[in-house]
Coordinates of C-alpha atoms and ligand atoms in Angstrom, one line a residue:
M1 CA 4.4 -11.7 14.9
T2 CA 6.6 -9.4 13.0
P3 CA 7.3 -6.5 15.5
A4 CA 8.0 -3.9 12.8
D5 CA 4.7 -4.4 11.4
T6 CA 2.7 -4.3 14.7
S7 CA 4.5 -2.0 17.0
G8 CA 5.0 1.8 17.4
H9 CA 1.3 2.7 17.1
D10 CA -0.6 5.5 18.7
A11 CA -2.5 4.4 21.8
I12 CA -5.8 4.6 19.6
S13 CA -5.7 3.3 16.0
T14 CA -8.5 4.9 13.8
P15 CA -9.3 4.6 10.2
L16 CA -8.8 7.4 7.7
P17 CA -11.7 9.7 7.0
W18 CA -12.4 8.4 3.5
Q19 CA -12.6 4.8 5.1
R20 CA -15.5 5.7 7.3
D21 CA -18.3 3.7 5.2
A22 CA -16.2 0.5 5.2
W23 CA -15.3 0.9 8.9
E24 CA -18.7 1.4 10.1
G25 CA -20.0 -1.6 8.0
L26 CA -17.4 -3.9 9.4
T27 CA -17.7 -2.7 13.0
A28 CA -21.4 -3.0 12.7
L29 CA -21.0 -6.8 11.7
A30 CA -18.5 -7.3 14.4
E31 CA -20.9 -6.0 17.1
N32 CA -23.6 -8.4 15.9
D33 CA -21.2 -11.3 15.7
R34 CA -21.5 -11.5 12.0
L35 CA -18.2 -10.8 10.8
P36 CA -17.0 -13.1 8.0
H37 CA -13.9 -15.2 8.8
A38 CA -11.8 -13.8 6.0
L39 CA -11.7 -10.3 4.4
L40 CA -9.8 -9.4 1.2
V41 CA -9.0 -5.8 1.7
S42 CA -7.9 -3.9 -1.5
G43 CA -7.0 -0.3 -2.5
E44 CA -4.4 1.8 -4.1
E45 CA -0.9 2.3 -2.8
G46 CA -0.7 5.2 -0.3
T47 CA -4.5 5.4 0.5
G48 CA -4.2 3.6 4.0
R49 CA -4.8 0.0 3.7
R50 CA -2.3 -0.8 6.4
R51 CA -3.7 1.8 8.7
F52 CA -7.3 0.4 8.0
V53 CA -6.3 -3.2 8.8
T54 CA -4.3 -2.1 12.0
A55 CA -7.2 -0.1 13.2
L56 CA -9.6 -3.0 12.7
S57 CA -7.2 -5.5 14.3
R58 CA -6.8 -3.5 17.3
Y59 CA -10.5 -2.7 17.7
L60 CA -11.3 -6.3 17.6
L61 CA -8.6 -7.4 20.1
C62 CA -9.4 -4.6 22.3
Q63 CA -11.3 -5.7 25.6
A64 CA -13.4 -2.5 26.0
P65 CA -13.8 -0.5 22.6
V66 CA -14.9 3.2 23.0
Q67 CA -16.9 5.0 20.4
G68 CA -16.1 2.6 17.5
S69 CA -12.4 2.5 18.1
N70 CA -9.9 0.5 20.5
C71 CA -9.8 2.0 23.9
G72 CA -6.0 2.5 24.1
Q73 CA -6.0 1.6 27.7
C74 CA -6.7 -2.1 28.4
K75 CA -4.2 -4.9 28.5
T76 CA -4.7 -6.0 24.9
C77 CA -4.4 -2.4 23.6
L78 CA -1.1 -1.9 25.4
L79 CA 0.3 -5.2 23.9
S80 CA -1.0 -4.4 20.3
Q81 CA 0.6 -0.8 20.8
G82 CA 3.8 -1.9 21.8
N83 CA 5.8 -5.1 21.1
G84 CA 3.0 -7.1 19.8
H85 CA 0.2 -9.2 20.7
S86 CA 0.4 -13.0 20.8
D87 CA -3.1 -13.3 19.1
W88 CA -2.2 -10.9 16.2
R89 CA 0.1 -12.4 13.5
W90 CA 1.3 -10.2 10.5
V91 CA 2.9 -12.1 7.7
G92 CA 4.7 -10.8 4.6
P93 CA 7.2 -12.1 2.1
A94 CA 10.5 -13.3 3.4
G95 CA 13.8 -12.2 1.9
K96 CA 13.6 -11.5 -1.8
A97 CA 10.3 -13.4 -2.4
R98 CA 7.4 -11.6 -4.1
G99 CA 4.7 -13.2 -1.9
V100 CA 4.5 -15.4 1.2
G101 CA 5.9 -19.0 0.8
I102 CA 5.0 -22.4 2.1
D103 CA 7.0 -22.2 5.2
Q104 CA 5.3 -19.1 6.3
I105 CA 1.8 -20.6 5.5
R106 CA 2.7 -23.6 7.6
D107 CA 3.4 -21.4 10.5
V108 CA 0.0 -19.6 9.8
I109 CA -1.7 -23.1 9.9
R110 CA -0.1 -23.6 13.4
F111 CA -1.3 -20.1 14.6
S112 CA -4.9 -20.8 13.4
A113 CA -4.9 -23.9 15.5
Q114 CA -3.8 -22.3 18.6
T115 CA -6.3 -21.1 21.2
S116 CA -6.6 -17.3 21.7
A117 CA -4.1 -16.3 24.5
L118 CA -6.5 -13.6 25.7
G119 CA -9.8 -14.8 25.0
R120 CA -11.0 -12.5 22.2
Y121 CA -10.2 -12.7 18.4
K122 CA -7.1 -14.1 16.8
I123 CA -6.1 -12.0 13.7
L124 CA -4.0 -13.1 11.0
V125 CA -2.9 -10.5 8.4
I126 CA -1.2 -11.5 5.1
H127 CA 0.3 -8.5 3.2
P128 CA 0.7 -8.6 0.3
A129 CA -1.8 -11.5 -0.5
D130 CA -0.8 -11.5 -4.1
G131 CA 2.4 -13.1 -5.4
M132 CA 1.8 -16.1 -3.1
T133 CA 3.5 -19.3 -4.5
L134 CA 1.2 -22.1 -5.7
A135 CA 2.3 -24.4 -3.0
A136 CA 1.5 -21.6 -0.3
A137 CA -1.8 -20.8 -1.9
N138 CA -2.9 -24.4 -1.9
A139 CA -1.8 -24.8 1.7
F140 CA -3.5 -21.7 2.8
L141 CA -6.8 -23.0 1.4
K142 CA -7.0 -25.2 4.5
C143 CA -7.3 -22.1 6.8
L144 CA -10.1 -20.6 4.6
E145 CA -12.0 -23.8 4.2
E146 CA -11.8 -24.8 7.8
P147 CA -11.9 -21.5 9.8
A148 CA -10.8 -21.7 13.3
E149 CA -13.1 -20.2 15.9
N150 CA -12.8 -16.5 16.5
T151 CA -10.0 -16.2 13.9
L152 CA -10.1 -13.4 11.4
I153 CA -8.0 -13.5 8.3
L154 CA -7.2 -10.2 6.7
L155 CA -5.5 -10.2 3.3
I156 CA -4.3 -7.0 1.8
T157 CA -3.8 -6.5 -1.8
R158 CA -3.5 -3.7 -4.3
S159 CA -5.4 -5.6 -6.9
P160 CA -7.8 -8.6 -6.0
A161 CA -7.0 -9.8 -9.5
G162 CA -3.5 -10.7 -8.2
V163 CA -4.8 -13.1 -5.6
P164 CA -5.4 -16.8 -6.6
A165 CA -9.2 -17.1 -7.5
T166 CA -9.5 -20.1 -5.2
I167 CA -8.5 -17.8 -2.2
R168 CA -10.4 -14.7 -3.5
S169 CA -13.8 -16.7 -3.7
R170 CA -13.6 -17.6 -0.1
C171 CA -13.2 -14.0 1.3
Q172 CA -15.5 -11.0 1.4
H173 CA -14.1 -8.3 -0.6
V174 CA -13.6 -4.8 1.2
R175 CA -12.6 -2.3 -1.5
L176 CA -11.1 0.8 0.3
P177 CA -11.6 4.0 -1.8
A178 CA -9.0 6.5 -2.6
P179 CA -9.9 9.9 -1.4
A180 CA -11.3 12.7 -3.6
Y181 CA -8.8 15.7 -3.5
E182 CA -10.8 17.9 -1.1
P183 CA -11.1 15.2 1.8
A184 CA -7.4 14.3 1.4
L185 CA -6.4 18.2 1.5
T186 CA -8.6 18.7 4.5
W187 CA -6.9 15.8 6.3
L188 CA -3.5 16.9 5.5
A189 CA -4.3 20.5 6.4
M190 CA -5.5 19.4 9.8
L191 CA -2.4 17.3 10.4
S192 CA 0.0 20.0 9.4
G193 CA -1.9 23.0 10.4
D194 CA -1.0 24.7 7.2
R195 CA -3.5 24.4 4.2
Q196 CA -1.1 25.9 1.7
L197 CA 1.6 23.4 2.7
A198 CA -0.7 20.6 2.5
K199 CA -1.7 21.5 -0.9
S200 CA 1.9 21.6 -2.1
A201 CA 2.7 18.2 -0.5
L202 CA -0.3 16.6 -2.2
A203 CA 0.5 18.0 -5.5
A204 CA 4.2 16.7 -5.0
A205 CA 2.9 13.3 -4.1
D206 CA 0.7 13.2 -7.1
G207 CA -2.5 13.3 -4.9
I208 CA -1.4 10.2 -2.7
P209 CA -2.3 11.4 0.6
L210 CA 0.0 9.1 2.9
Q211 CA 2.8 9.9 0.5
A212 CA 2.1 13.6 1.1
D213 CA 2.0 13.1 4.8
L214 CA 5.5 11.6 4.6
L215 CA 6.7 14.5 2.7
L216 CA 5.5 16.8 5.4
R217 CA 7.0 14.7 8.3
V218 CA 10.5 14.4 6.7
D219 CA 12.8 17.4 7.0
G220 CA 13.6 18.7 3.5
A221 CA 11.5 15.9 1.8
L222 CA 9.0 18.3 0.3
D223 CA 11.6 20.6 -1.2
Q224 CA 13.3 17.6 -2.7
A225 CA 10.1 16.3 -4.2
E226 CA 9.4 19.6 -5.8
A227 CA 12.8 19.9 -7.3
Q228 CA 12.4 16.5 -8.6
E229 CA 9.1 17.2 -10.0
Q230 CA 10.5 20.2 -11.9
M231 CA 13.3 18.1 -13.4
F232 CA 10.9 15.3 -14.5
S233 CA 8.5 18.0 -16.0
R234 CA 11.4 19.5 -18.0
L235 CA 12.5 15.9 -19.2
F236 CA 8.9 15.1 -20.3
D237 CA 8.5 18.4 -22.0
G238 CA 11.7 17.6 -24.1
E239 CA 13.7 20.3 -22.3
G240 CA 15.7 18.4 -19.7
E241 CA 19.2 17.2 -19.8
P242 CA 19.6 13.5 -19.4
T243 CA 22.7 13.9 -17.4
D244 CA 20.9 16.0 -14.7
V245 CA 18.1 13.5 -14.5
A246 CA 20.7 10.8 -14.3
T247 CA 22.3 12.5 -11.5
M248 CA 19.1 13.1 -9.6
L249 CA 18.0 9.5 -10.0
S250 CA 21.4 8.3 -8.8
G251 CA 21.0 10.3 -5.7
M252 CA 17.7 8.6 -4.8
D253 CA 16.9 5.4 -3.3
P254 CA 16.3 2.9 -6.0
G255 CA 12.8 2.2 -4.9
A256 CA 11.9 5.9 -4.8
A257 CA 13.5 6.5 -8.0
V258 CA 11.6 4.0 -9.8
S259 CA 8.3 5.0 -8.1
G260 CA 8.8 8.6 -8.7
L261 CA 9.5 7.8 -12.4
L262 CA 6.4 5.7 -12.6
V263 CA 4.2 8.4 -11.3
R264 CA 5.6 11.0 -13.8
L265 CA 5.3 8.5 -16.7
H266 CA 1.6 7.6 -15.8
R267 CA 0.9 11.5 -15.7
H268 CA 2.5 11.8 -18.9
L269 CA 0.7 9.0 -20.6
R270 CA -2.8 10.3 -19.2
E271 CA -2.1 13.6 -20.8
L272 CA -1.0 12.4 -24.2
P273 CA -3.4 13.3 -27.0
C274 CA -5.6 10.3 -28.4
D275 CA -3.9 10.5 -31.7
E276 CA -0.4 10.0 -30.2
L277 CA -1.6 6.9 -28.0
R278 CA -1.0 4.3 -30.6
G279 CA 2.1 5.9 -32.0
Q280 CA 5.5 4.3 -31.6
R281 CA 6.7 6.6 -28.7
A282 CA 3.6 5.8 -26.7
H283 CA 4.3 2.2 -27.3
A284 CA 7.8 2.5 -26.2
L285 CA 6.5 4.4 -23.0
F286 CA 4.0 1.7 -22.3
A287 CA 7.0 -1.0 -22.7
L288 CA 9.1 1.1 -20.2
D289 CA 6.0 1.3 -17.7
S290 CA 5.9 -2.5 -17.8
R291 CA 9.8 -2.8 -17.1
L292 CA 9.5 -0.3 -14.4
R293 CA 6.7 -2.2 -12.6
D294 CA 8.8 -5.4 -13.0
L295 CA 11.8 -3.5 -11.4
Q296 CA 9.5 -2.1 -8.7
R297 CA 8.4 -5.6 -7.7
A298 CA 12.0 -7.0 -7.7
I299 CA 13.2 -4.1 -5.4
A300 CA 10.1 -4.6 -3.2
G301 CA 11.2 -8.3 -3.0
G302 CA 14.7 -7.4 -2.0
A303 CA 16.8 -6.7 -5.2
T304 CA 19.2 -4.0 -4.7
P305 CA 20.3 -2.4 -8.0
Q306 CA 23.4 -0.2 -8.0
K307 CA 22.0 3.3 -7.7
E308 CA 24.4 5.0 -10.3
L309 CA 24.0 2.5 -13.0
L310 CA 20.2 2.5 -12.5
G311 CA 20.0 6.2 -12.6
A312 CA 22.1 6.3 -15.8
A313 CA 20.2 3.7 -17.4
L314 CA 16.6 5.0 -16.7
A315 CA 17.6 8.7 -17.7
S316 CA 19.2 7.4 -21.0
E317 CA 16.2 5.2 -21.9
L318 CA 13.7 7.9 -21.1
A319 CA 15.7 10.5 -23.0
G320 CA 15.9 8.1 -26.0
I321 CA 12.2 7.5 -26.2
L322 CA 11.2 11.3 -25.6
G323 CA 13.8 12.6 -27.7
S324 CA 12.3 10.6 -30.7
G325 CA 9.6 13.1 -30.8
P326 CA 5.8 12.2 -31.0
S327 CA 4.8 9.9 -33.6
R328 CA 1.2 9.7 -34.7
C329 CA -0.5 6.7 -36.2
Ligands
ZN1 ZN1 -8.5 -1.6 24.6

């Protein structure tokens, strides 16, 4: 188990309000011993996939669930809340890899073959399930084709298309929805106790509720996000100074800088008039989008670009594209 992934939870883990339908469907299957042996859980970033899988794992491990959630008090709940539970394994990429590798899958196969230490489910989580090497995917098929008793495999992905078809076809797919604006705002307002602040955070996080929650929890994060938003807006409106943007990006964590730029880029592309979408500038922006996604994956896999160089390069490239003016086809 990776303690960082399975420790530090509240006593009781619950799904998010917009995940209720998926939650009730799966817990009803569990109560009737009809849960499939493998679930592919997909959903957009920042909408709570990890939280849903954590809540489901702890519910299934709990010795005495109460009102559709783990009880928070039994021996297994204390184990899963603290430093981990020997029947709960969470596997992710090692080092700079994009996905889990063959060595980790060998460990997973050994875990599957063990008897449950505490007599209930054994739960294996793979996050992300995409980016798996071919050798790892082939070896992992053994777990799916010969499921061990009382073992539930939970695969998490943003996009099922990124998971090898041989694995995908052997899992039941659970698509977790992104929340509509009002439910996300209601949830954030309940957590923060301030609806106006929640509204600002949701706007700064481009409607991504867990990102907005983070902005509200970290001192100064919302102010910083709003300042960045203004600077990006000026840049995309053709009014910003590339040096200011370079300074801003250089001061950010590289992963946050790339993610922030992607969010603004996508918003800008969504708002482009139809007659500009096939123009040269739009073409250059789509190419930039592709490079940023590659960079995002590389950073997630452990790459550590130099902040100042990255900031200057991104600001310069973006200014070059936007400064060329719209081109219509
Ligand atoms: Zn319990």
